[in-house]
């Protein structure tokens, strides 16, 4: 009775699409009685475009000041609750998570969301990002900078956009660094508020 994470992800994608949502990430943690399935959601591309248009035309939209609208997922508590209700039902009916107990959590990916696929890097060009690589680039594995380009399979960070700390401060010789997407262990946005 092994957990079929890819089947669960496909099911989550299907349920999310019926609610005009996209699954950003899915995590399964814990063991025995403390198992948790976390699903991070955002509005789909069409709903995000509508959200951005509304925000641009309405200055009193109630959005946080200083946050670019493309960084917001547009997901509400109601979206999460409706998705959780429908997805939880499908999980239980199809018995996709064997065993008796688990907790289903749904939320937006947050302002410091993970960057997981090439489309994320394309979408968030111009944003501050924190990147950790598998192997060192210019004698460093940790970078924080502005994502100034993403072409093919390489991303370019402007390191001068932020004050560097630690080892990066001592070893920084170039203003920009180019990193292969295959070398990225993890990456996430850095909130600019």
XYZ file of C-alpha atoms in Angstrom:
193
model
C 0.000 0.000 0.000
C 2.599 2.522 -1.096
C 1.618 6.132 -1.512
C 1.167 7.061 -5.189
C 2.225 10.719 -5.071
C 2.021 11.178 -8.863
C -1.545 9.837 -8.896
C -2.433 12.157 -6.011
C -0.847 15.096 -7.876
C -2.793 14.292 -11.068
C -6.001 14.108 -9.043
C -5.195 17.409 -7.303
C -4.548 19.036 -10.699
C -7.893 17.765 -11.999
C -9.850 19.017 -8.965
C -7.977 22.349 -8.966
C -8.775 22.920 -12.651
C -12.489 22.544 -11.877
C -12.108 25.468 -9.426
C -9.999 27.685 -11.778
C -6.933 26.915 -9.662
C -3.473 25.449 -10.255
C -1.461 23.216 -7.946
C 1.897 24.892 -7.304
C 3.353 22.230 -5.034
C 2.315 19.160 -3.094
C 4.064 17.735 0.002
C 3.399 14.621 2.047
C 5.081 14.566 5.471
C 4.958 12.654 8.709
C 4.253 9.064 9.548
C 1.686 6.834 11.250
C -0.923 9.083 12.919
C 0.689 12.413 12.060
C 0.611 12.328 8.265
C -0.022 15.599 6.456
C -0.743 16.261 2.795
C -0.101 19.932 1.947
C -1.344 21.382 -1.309
C -0.248 24.868 -2.368
C -2.652 26.546 -4.770
C -2.920 29.661 -6.900
C -5.442 30.941 -9.400
C -4.948 29.586 -12.901
C -3.421 31.791 -15.608
C -6.775 33.164 -16.811
C -7.930 34.029 -13.293
C -4.535 35.615 -12.480
C -4.775 37.771 -15.617
C -8.279 38.889 -14.599
C -7.004 39.587 -11.056
C -4.122 41.681 -12.444
C -6.472 43.655 -14.707
C -8.814 44.389 -11.802
C -5.892 45.479 -9.633
C -4.565 47.767 -12.378
C -7.940 49.432 -12.920
C -8.833 49.775 -9.232
C -6.324 51.549 -6.996
C -8.448 50.771 -3.917
C -8.389 47.004 -4.536
C -7.035 46.317 -1.043
C -3.764 44.833 -2.253
C -0.612 45.097 -0.147
C 1.430 48.204 -0.945
C 4.732 47.653 -2.706
C 3.968 44.077 -3.795
C 3.824 43.370 -7.522
C 0.470 41.852 -8.422
C 2.080 38.926 -10.303
C 3.604 37.781 -7.000
C 0.153 37.323 -5.480
C -1.598 34.007 -6.041
C -5.108 35.460 -5.776
C -6.273 32.470 -3.725
C -8.835 33.127 -1.020
C -9.817 31.147 2.078
C -12.986 30.177 0.259
C -10.970 28.807 -2.697
C -8.880 26.691 -0.320
C -11.931 25.437 1.577
C -13.853 24.502 -1.591
C -10.821 22.726 -3.068
C -10.110 20.889 0.208
C -13.713 19.697 0.476
C -13.808 18.314 -3.084
C -10.242 16.981 -3.130
C -10.615 15.350 0.291
C -13.746 13.578 -0.910
C -11.955 12.240 -3.994
C -8.951 11.129 -1.910
C -11.216 9.198 0.436
C -13.493 7.682 -2.220
C -10.583 6.544 -4.408
C -8.541 5.565 -1.296
C -5.451 7.354 -2.654
C -3.946 7.703 0.826
C -4.009 4.262 2.402
C -4.511 4.050 6.142
C -6.938 5.710 8.462
C -5.671 9.144 9.396
C -4.115 12.065 7.579
C -4.520 15.831 7.608
C -5.181 17.738 4.400
C -3.879 21.320 4.375
C -4.403 23.788 1.544
C -2.959 27.270 1.197
C -1.431 29.760 -1.178
C 2.298 29.361 -1.846
C 2.960 32.685 -0.089
C 5.089 35.672 -1.047
C 8.298 33.660 -0.677
C 7.054 30.786 -2.801
C 9.249 28.070 -4.233
C 10.313 28.272 -7.860
C 9.901 24.747 -9.193
C 9.651 24.793 -12.968
C 10.952 26.799 -15.906
C 7.648 28.681 -16.218
C 8.110 30.006 -12.654
C 11.476 31.549 -13.549
C 9.987 33.103 -16.677
C 7.002 34.490 -14.759
C 9.048 36.007 -11.931
C 11.779 37.709 -13.967
C 12.634 40.967 -12.232
C 11.963 39.557 -8.751
C 14.414 38.991 -5.930
C 15.226 35.301 -5.533
C 17.278 33.102 -3.244
C 18.962 30.158 -4.981
C 20.876 27.179 -3.630
C 22.828 25.068 -6.116
C 23.891 21.409 -6.055
C 27.466 22.231 -7.018
C 29.354 25.510 -6.463
C 29.260 28.318 -9.005
C 32.116 30.795 -8.546
C 33.016 29.018 -5.269
C 29.537 29.539 -3.802
C 26.312 27.514 -3.526
C 24.009 30.190 -2.047
C 22.957 33.291 -3.981
C 20.472 36.097 -3.434
C 19.838 38.505 -6.266
C 17.421 39.861 -8.826
C 16.414 37.389 -11.531
C 17.270 39.459 -14.609
C 17.075 36.775 -17.288
C 15.904 33.254 -17.918
C 16.815 31.850 -21.301
C 16.515 28.200 -22.199
C 17.935 26.402 -19.197
C 20.008 29.192 -17.627
C 19.010 31.872 -15.168
C 20.969 35.062 -14.575
C 21.011 36.809 -11.200
C 22.066 40.404 -10.550
C 23.930 40.036 -7.256
C 24.415 43.791 -6.864
C 20.649 44.157 -6.312
C 21.014 43.115 -2.661
C 23.647 43.436 0.017
C 25.454 40.098 0.120
C 26.081 38.313 3.410
C 28.527 35.713 4.686
C 30.748 33.845 2.265
C 29.124 35.483 -0.765
C 30.187 38.910 0.528
C 33.844 37.818 0.693
C 33.985 35.893 -2.582
C 31.802 38.114 -4.772
C 33.822 39.142 -7.795
C 31.145 39.415 -10.470
C 28.002 41.542 -10.435
C 25.986 38.801 -12.129
C 26.015 35.021 -12.016
C 24.621 32.561 -14.537
C 23.274 29.295 -13.134
C 22.057 26.259 -15.019
C 18.518 25.247 -14.072
C 19.749 21.649 -13.697
C 22.156 22.871 -10.973
C 19.405 24.531 -8.890
C 18.736 22.504 -5.744
C 16.104 24.905 -4.451
C 14.968 28.428 -5.183
C 12.354 30.759 -3.813
C 11.204 34.335 -4.099
C 12.327 36.914 -1.553
C 9.505 39.224 -0.399
C 10.067 42.900 -1.138
C 7.789 44.887 1.123
